[in-house]
Short mmCIF file of C-alpha atoms in Angstrom, two decimals:
data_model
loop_
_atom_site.label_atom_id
_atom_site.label_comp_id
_atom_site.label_asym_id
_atom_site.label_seq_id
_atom_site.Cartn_x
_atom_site.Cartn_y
_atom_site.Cartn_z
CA UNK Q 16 -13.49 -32.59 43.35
CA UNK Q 17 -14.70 -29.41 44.25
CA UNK Q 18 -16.39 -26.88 42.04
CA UNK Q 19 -14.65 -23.73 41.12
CA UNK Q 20 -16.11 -20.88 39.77
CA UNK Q 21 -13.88 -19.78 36.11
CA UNK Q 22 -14.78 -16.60 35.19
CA UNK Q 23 -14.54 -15.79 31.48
CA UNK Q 24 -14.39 -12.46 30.18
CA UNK Q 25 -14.07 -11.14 25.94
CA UNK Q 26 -10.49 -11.19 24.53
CA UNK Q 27 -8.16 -9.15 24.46
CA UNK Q 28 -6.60 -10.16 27.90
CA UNK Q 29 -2.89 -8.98 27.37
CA UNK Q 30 -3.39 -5.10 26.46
CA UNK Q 31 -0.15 -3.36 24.54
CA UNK Q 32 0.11 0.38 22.94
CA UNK Q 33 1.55 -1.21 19.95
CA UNK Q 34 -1.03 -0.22 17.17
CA UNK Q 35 -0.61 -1.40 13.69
CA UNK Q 36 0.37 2.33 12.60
CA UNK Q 37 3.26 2.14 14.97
CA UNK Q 38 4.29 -1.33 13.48
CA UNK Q 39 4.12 0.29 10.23
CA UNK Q 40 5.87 2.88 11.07
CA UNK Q 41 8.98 0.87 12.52
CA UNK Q 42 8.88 -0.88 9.37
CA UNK Q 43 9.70 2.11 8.12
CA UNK Q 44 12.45 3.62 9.93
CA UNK Q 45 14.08 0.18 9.25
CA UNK Q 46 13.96 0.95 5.58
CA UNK Q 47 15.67 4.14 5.73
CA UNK Q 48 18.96 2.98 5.59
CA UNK Q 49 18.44 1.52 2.60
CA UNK Q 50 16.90 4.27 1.15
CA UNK Q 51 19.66 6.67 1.41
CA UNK Q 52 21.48 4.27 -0.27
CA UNK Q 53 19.99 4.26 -3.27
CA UNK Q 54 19.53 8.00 -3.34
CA UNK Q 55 23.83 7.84 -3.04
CA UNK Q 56 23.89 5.60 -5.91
CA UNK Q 57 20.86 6.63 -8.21
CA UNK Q 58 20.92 10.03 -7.08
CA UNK Q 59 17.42 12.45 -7.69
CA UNK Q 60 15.71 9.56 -10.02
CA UNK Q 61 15.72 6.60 -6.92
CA UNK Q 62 13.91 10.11 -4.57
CA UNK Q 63 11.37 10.63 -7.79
CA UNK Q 64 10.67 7.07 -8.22
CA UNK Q 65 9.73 7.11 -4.43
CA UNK Q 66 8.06 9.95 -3.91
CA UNK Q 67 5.93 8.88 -6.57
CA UNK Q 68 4.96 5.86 -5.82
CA UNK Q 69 4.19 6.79 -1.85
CA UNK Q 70 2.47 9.84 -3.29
CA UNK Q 71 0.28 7.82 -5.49
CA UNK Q 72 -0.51 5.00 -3.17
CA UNK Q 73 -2.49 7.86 -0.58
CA UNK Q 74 -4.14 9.43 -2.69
CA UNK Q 75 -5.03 6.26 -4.83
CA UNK Q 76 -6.17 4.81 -0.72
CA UNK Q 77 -8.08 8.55 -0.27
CA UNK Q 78 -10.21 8.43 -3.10
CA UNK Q 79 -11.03 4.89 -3.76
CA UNK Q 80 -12.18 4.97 0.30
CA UNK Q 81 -13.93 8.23 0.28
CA UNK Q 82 -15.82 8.46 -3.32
CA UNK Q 83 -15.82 5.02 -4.25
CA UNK Q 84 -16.47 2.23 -1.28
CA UNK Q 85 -17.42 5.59 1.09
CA UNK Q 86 -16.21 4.29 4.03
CA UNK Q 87 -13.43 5.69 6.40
CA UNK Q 88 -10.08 7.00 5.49
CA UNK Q 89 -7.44 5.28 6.96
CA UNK Q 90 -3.94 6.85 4.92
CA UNK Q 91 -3.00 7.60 8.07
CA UNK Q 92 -2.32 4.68 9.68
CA UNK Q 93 0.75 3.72 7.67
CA UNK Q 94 -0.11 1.28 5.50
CA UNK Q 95 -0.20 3.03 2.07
CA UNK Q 96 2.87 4.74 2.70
CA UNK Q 97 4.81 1.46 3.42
CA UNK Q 98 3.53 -0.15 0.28
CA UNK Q 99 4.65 2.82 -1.85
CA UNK Q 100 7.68 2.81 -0.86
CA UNK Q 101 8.09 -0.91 -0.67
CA UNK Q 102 6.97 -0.89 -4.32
CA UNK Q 103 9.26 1.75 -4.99
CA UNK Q 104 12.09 -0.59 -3.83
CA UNK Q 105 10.88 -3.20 -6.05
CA UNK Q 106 11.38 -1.02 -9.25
CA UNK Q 107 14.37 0.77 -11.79
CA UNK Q 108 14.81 4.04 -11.19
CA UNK Q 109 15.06 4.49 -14.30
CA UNK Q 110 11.10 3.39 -14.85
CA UNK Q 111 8.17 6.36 -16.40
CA UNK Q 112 6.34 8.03 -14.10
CA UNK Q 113 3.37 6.66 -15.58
CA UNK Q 114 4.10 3.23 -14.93
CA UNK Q 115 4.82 4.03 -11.02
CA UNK Q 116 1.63 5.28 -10.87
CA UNK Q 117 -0.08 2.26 -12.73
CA UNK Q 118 1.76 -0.24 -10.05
CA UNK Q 119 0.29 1.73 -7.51
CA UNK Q 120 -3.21 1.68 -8.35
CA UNK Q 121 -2.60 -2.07 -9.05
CA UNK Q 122 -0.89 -2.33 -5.63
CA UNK Q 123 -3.59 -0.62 -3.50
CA UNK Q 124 -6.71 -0.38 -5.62
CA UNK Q 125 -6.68 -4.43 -6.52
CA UNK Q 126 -4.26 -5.92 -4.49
CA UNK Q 127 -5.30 -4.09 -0.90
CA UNK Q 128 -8.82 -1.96 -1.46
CA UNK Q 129 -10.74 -4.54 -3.22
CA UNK Q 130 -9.95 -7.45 -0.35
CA UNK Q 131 -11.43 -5.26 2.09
CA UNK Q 132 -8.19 -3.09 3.35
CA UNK Q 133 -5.61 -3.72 5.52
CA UNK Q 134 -5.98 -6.71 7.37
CA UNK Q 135 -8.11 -8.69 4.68
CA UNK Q 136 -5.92 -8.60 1.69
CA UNK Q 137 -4.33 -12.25 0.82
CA UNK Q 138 -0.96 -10.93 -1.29
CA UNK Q 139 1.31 -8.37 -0.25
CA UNK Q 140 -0.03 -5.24 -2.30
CA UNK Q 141 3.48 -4.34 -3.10
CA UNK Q 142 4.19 -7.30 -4.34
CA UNK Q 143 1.54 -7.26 -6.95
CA UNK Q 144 1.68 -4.29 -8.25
CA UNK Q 145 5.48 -5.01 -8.72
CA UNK Q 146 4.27 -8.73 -10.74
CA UNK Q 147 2.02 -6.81 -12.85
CA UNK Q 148 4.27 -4.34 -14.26
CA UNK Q 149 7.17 -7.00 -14.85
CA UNK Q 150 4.53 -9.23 -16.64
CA UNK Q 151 2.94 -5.73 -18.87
CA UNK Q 152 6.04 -3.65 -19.35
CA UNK Q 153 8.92 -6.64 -18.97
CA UNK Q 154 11.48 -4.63 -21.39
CA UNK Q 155 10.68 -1.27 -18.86
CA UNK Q 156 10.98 -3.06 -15.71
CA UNK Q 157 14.61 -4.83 -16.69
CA UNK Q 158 16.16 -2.15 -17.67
CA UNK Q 159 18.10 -2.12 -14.55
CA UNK Q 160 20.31 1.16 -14.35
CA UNK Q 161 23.77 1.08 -13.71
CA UNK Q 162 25.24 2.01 -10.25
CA UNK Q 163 26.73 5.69 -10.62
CA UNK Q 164 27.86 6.89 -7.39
CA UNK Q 165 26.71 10.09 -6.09
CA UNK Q 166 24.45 10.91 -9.07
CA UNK Q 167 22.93 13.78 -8.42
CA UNK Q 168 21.99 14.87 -11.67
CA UNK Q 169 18.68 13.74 -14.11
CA UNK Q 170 20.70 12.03 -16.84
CA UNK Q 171 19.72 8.94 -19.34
CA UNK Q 172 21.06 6.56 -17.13
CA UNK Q 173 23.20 3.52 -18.41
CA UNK Q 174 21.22 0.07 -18.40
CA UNK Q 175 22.34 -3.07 -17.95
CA UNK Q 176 21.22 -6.92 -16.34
CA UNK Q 177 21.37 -7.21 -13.01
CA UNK Q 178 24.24 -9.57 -11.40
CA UNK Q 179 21.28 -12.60 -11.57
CA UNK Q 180 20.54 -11.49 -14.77
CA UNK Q 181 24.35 -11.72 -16.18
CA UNK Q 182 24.78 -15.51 -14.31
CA UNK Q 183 21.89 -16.74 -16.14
CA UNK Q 184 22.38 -15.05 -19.70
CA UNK Q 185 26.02 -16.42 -19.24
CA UNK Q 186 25.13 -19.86 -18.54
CA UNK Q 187 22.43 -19.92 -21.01
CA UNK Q 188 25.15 -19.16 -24.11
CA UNK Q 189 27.95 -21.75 -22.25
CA UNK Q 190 30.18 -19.45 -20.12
CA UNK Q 191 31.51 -21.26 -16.88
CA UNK Q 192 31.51 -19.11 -13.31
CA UNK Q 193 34.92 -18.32 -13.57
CA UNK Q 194 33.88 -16.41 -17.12
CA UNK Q 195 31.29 -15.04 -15.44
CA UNK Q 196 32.43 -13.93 -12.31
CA UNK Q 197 34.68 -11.10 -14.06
CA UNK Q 198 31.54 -9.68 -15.07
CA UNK Q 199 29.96 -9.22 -11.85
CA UNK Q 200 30.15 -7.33 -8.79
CA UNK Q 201 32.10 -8.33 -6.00
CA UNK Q 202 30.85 -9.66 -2.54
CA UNK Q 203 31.83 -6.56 -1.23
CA UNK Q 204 29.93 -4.49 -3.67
CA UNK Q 205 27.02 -6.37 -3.33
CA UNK Q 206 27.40 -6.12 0.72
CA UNK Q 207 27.80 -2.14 0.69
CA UNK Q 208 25.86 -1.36 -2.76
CA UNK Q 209 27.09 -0.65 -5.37
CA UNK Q 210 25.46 -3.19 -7.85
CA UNK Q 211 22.87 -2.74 -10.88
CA UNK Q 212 19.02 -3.33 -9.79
CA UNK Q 213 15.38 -2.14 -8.50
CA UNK Q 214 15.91 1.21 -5.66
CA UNK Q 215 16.05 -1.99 -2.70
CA UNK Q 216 18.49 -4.72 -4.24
CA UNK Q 217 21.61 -2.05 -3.47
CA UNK Q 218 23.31 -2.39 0.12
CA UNK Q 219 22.52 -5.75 1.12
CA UNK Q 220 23.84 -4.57 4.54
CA UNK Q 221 21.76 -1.70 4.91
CA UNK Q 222 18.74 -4.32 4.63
CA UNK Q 223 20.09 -6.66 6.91
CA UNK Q 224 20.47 -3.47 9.83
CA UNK Q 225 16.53 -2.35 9.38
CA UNK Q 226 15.80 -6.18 9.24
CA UNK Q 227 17.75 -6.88 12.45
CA UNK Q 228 16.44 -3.30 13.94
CA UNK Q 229 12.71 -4.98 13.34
CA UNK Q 230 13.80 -8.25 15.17
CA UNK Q 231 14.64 -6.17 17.90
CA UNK Q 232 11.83 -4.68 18.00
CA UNK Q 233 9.60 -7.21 17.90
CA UNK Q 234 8.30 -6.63 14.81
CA UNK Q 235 9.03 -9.80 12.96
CA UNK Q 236 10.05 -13.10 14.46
CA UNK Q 237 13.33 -14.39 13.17
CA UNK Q 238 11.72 -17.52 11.92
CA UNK Q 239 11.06 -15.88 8.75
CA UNK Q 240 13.80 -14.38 7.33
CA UNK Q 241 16.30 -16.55 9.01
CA UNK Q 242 14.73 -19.80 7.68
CA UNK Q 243 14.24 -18.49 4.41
CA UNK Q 244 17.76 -17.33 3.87
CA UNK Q 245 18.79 -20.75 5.00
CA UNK Q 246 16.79 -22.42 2.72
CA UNK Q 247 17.71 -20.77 -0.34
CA UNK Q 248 21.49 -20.97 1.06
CA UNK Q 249 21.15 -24.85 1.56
CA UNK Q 250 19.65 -25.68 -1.91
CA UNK Q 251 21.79 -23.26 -3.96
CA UNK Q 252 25.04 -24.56 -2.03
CA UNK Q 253 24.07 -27.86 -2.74
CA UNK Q 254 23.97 -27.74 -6.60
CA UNK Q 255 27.35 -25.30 -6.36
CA UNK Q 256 28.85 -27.71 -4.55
CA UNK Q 257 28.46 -30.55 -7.02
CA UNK Q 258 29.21 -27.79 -9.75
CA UNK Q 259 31.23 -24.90 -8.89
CA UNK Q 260 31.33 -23.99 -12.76
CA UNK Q 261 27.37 -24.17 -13.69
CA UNK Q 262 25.63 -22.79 -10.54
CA UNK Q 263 26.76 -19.11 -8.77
CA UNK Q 264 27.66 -19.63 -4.91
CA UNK Q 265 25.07 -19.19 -2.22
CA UNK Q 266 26.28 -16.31 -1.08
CA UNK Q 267 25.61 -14.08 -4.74
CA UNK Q 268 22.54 -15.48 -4.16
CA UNK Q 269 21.82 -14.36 -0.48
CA UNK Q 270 23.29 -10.46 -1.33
CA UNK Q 271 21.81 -10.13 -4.97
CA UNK Q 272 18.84 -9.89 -5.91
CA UNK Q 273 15.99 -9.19 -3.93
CA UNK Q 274 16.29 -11.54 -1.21
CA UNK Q 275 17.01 -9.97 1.61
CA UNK Q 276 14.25 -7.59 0.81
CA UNK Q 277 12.04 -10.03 0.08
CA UNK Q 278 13.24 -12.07 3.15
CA UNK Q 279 12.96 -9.29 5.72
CA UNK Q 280 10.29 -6.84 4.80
CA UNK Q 281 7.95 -9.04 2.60
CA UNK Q 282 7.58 -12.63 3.60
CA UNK Q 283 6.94 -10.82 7.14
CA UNK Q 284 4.06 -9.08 5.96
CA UNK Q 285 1.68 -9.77 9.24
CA UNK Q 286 -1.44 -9.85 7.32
CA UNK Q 287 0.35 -11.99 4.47
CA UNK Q 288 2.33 -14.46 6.34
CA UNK Q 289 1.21 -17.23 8.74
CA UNK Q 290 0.04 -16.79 12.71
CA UNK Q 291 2.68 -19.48 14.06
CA UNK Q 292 5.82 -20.12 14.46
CA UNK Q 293 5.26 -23.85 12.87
CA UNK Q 294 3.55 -22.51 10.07
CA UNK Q 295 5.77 -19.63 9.90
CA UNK Q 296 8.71 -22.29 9.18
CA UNK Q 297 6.57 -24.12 6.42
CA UNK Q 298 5.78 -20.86 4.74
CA UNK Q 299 9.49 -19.74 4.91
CA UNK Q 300 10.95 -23.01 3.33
CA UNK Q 301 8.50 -22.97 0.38
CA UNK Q 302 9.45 -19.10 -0.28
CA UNK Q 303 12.98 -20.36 -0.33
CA UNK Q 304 12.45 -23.36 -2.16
CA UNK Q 305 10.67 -21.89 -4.99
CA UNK Q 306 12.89 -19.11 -4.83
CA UNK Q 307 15.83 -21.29 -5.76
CA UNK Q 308 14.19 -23.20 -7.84
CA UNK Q 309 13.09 -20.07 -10.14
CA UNK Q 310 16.72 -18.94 -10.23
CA UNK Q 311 18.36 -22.57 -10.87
CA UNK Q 312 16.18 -23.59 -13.67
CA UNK Q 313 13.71 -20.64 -14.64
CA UNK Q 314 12.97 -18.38 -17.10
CA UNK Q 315 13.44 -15.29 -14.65
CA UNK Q 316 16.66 -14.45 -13.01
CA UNK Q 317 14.62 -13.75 -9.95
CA UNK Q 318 12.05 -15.78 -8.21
CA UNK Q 319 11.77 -14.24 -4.92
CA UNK Q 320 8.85 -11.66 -5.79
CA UNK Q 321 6.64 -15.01 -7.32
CA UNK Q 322 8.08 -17.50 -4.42
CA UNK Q 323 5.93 -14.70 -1.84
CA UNK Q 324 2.93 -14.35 -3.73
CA UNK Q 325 2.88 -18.03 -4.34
CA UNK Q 326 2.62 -19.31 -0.35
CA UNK Q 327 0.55 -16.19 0.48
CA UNK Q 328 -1.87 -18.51 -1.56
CA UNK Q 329 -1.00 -20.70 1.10
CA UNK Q 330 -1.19 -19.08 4.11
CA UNK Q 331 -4.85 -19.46 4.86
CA UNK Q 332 -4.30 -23.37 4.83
CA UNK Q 333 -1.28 -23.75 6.91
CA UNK Q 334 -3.21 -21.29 9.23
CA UNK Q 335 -5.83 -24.25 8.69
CA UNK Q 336 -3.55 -27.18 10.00
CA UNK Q 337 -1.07 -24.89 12.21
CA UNK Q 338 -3.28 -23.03 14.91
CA UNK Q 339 -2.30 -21.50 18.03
CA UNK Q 340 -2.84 -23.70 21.06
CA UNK Q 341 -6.41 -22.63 22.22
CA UNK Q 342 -6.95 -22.07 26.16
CA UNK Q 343 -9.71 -22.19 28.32
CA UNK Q 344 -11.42 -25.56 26.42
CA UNK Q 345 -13.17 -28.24 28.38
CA UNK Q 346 -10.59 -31.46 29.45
CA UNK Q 347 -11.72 -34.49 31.01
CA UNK Q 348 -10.28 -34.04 34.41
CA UNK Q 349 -9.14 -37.77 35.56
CA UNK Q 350 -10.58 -39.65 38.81
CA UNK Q 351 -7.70 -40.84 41.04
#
């Protein structure tokens, strides 16, 4: 054998002009959709909510940065504004002011800040500052407002339990699905929008067009969402299919809700989620499973915002036993 010369220089080798503020910002566009249709259905109160909670999120990231850990600024890079208004989409738009502006020190100030800032925190800030409120204001945070359409003024909205919310109360006092099914929206509502819920459980479609728009992109990897949705879709279909009468179809569970939301633009968090596409699959079945699981047989109607916060737990140990195949280690090279 001869002896080669490998020269080895500092990663990174492959060089690309996408920055994490232009990641964030695609993230973004992708939401708007979605956004607009809430505004159709809630009207001024789903653009209040949000501008609230984006508004508080910067200048909650501003100060703590500046007067409190002095070090740099960064609320321009994207970050803050993407968890406001993800946090905004996790909320009634019906909620106080005060409260939005709790979540978002929660959201940034605990969940992000106090990690070390983007890049370091282990749960998705939005995410958290969503948990907290449910768990310190529950009777605030499910007072879900009923769809209006085109409500453009400030009134004292009518409240009511989400489409989750009426399967579970209804099965809880004895009502079959057919009872029940009167009571909710349709498939096609719950496709286009018009449903009861937090600013980013309305057009399931809009969702799945930013979601698909980030795929494209190259934002997220399919794996994610895909495997998720499939998960929750297999489990839920199998306990429908065995009884049609006691457990809603896997589709009301795909469109309502937050799954999709969840799915596309919070599982996929890149600092939250998992490096590979093995442990990308892991961490995607045990959001699904525990999502399921929380809506079959828990006390919530939802699961999907605990299901993420739960494997982001995980993530640094299937990082552990999944890594990326390392290159440019020693082999034993073989004598023939």
């Amino acid at each position: 054998m001869s002896n080669q010369t490998i020269i080895v220089s500092a990663s990174p080798h492959v060089h690309s002009d996408r920055t994490s503020k232009k990641l964030m910002y695609d993230v973004i566009i992708a939401l708007i959709p979605a956004f607009l249709v809430s505004i159709y259905v809630f009207g001024i109160s789903a653009l209040i909510v949000t501008s609230v909670a984006i508004t508080s999120c910067m200048v909650f990231e501003y100060v703590i940065q500046k007067y409190l850990f002095k070090t740099e600024v960064t609320i321009t890079d994207g970050s803050a504004l993407l968890t406001g208004i993800l946090l905004a989409f996790n909320l009634p738009s019906t909620l106080p002011i005060w409260m939005v502006i709790v979540g978002a020190l929660v959201a940034i100030g605990i969940a992000k800040l106090s990690f070390g800032g983007l890049g370091f925190n282990i749960f998705n800030p939005a995410l958290v500052g969503r948990v907290f409120l449910l768990v310190s204001f529950p009777v605030q945070m499910t007072m879900w407002p009923t769809a209006i359409e085109n409500n453009t003024t400030v009134v004292d909205a009518v409240t009511g339990a989400t489409s989750l919310g009426v399967i579970k109360e209804g099965l809880q006092y004895g009502e079959t699905m057919t009872e029940i099914s009167s009571k909710i929206p349709s498939t096609m509502d719950m496709l286009f929008g018009f449903t009861g819920g937090s600013l980013g459980e309305m057009s399931a479609l809009a969702l799945l067009l930013g979601g698909f728009y980030l795929i494209y992109r190259k934002v997220i990897s399919w794996h994610i969402p895909i495997i998720l949705l499939v998960t929750m879709a297999v489990i839920t279909g199998a306990f429908w299919s065995l009884d049609p009468e006691h457990y809603a179809n896997p589709l009301i569970h795909i469109l309502s809700g937050g799954a999709i939301l969840g799915a596309f633009y919070m599982a996929t968090d890149l600092v939250t989620s998992p490096m590979t596409k093995k442990g990308m699959v892991i961490f995607a079945i045990g959001i699904g499973l525990i999502t399921a699981l929380i809506r079959l047989f828990g006390a919530y109607p939802e699961g999907i915002s605990f299901a993420i916060i739960i494997m982001n737990a995980f993530v640094p140990l299937i990082n552990k036993y999944f890594k990326p195949r390392r290159f440019g280690t020693k082999i034993k090279a073989k004598i023939v």
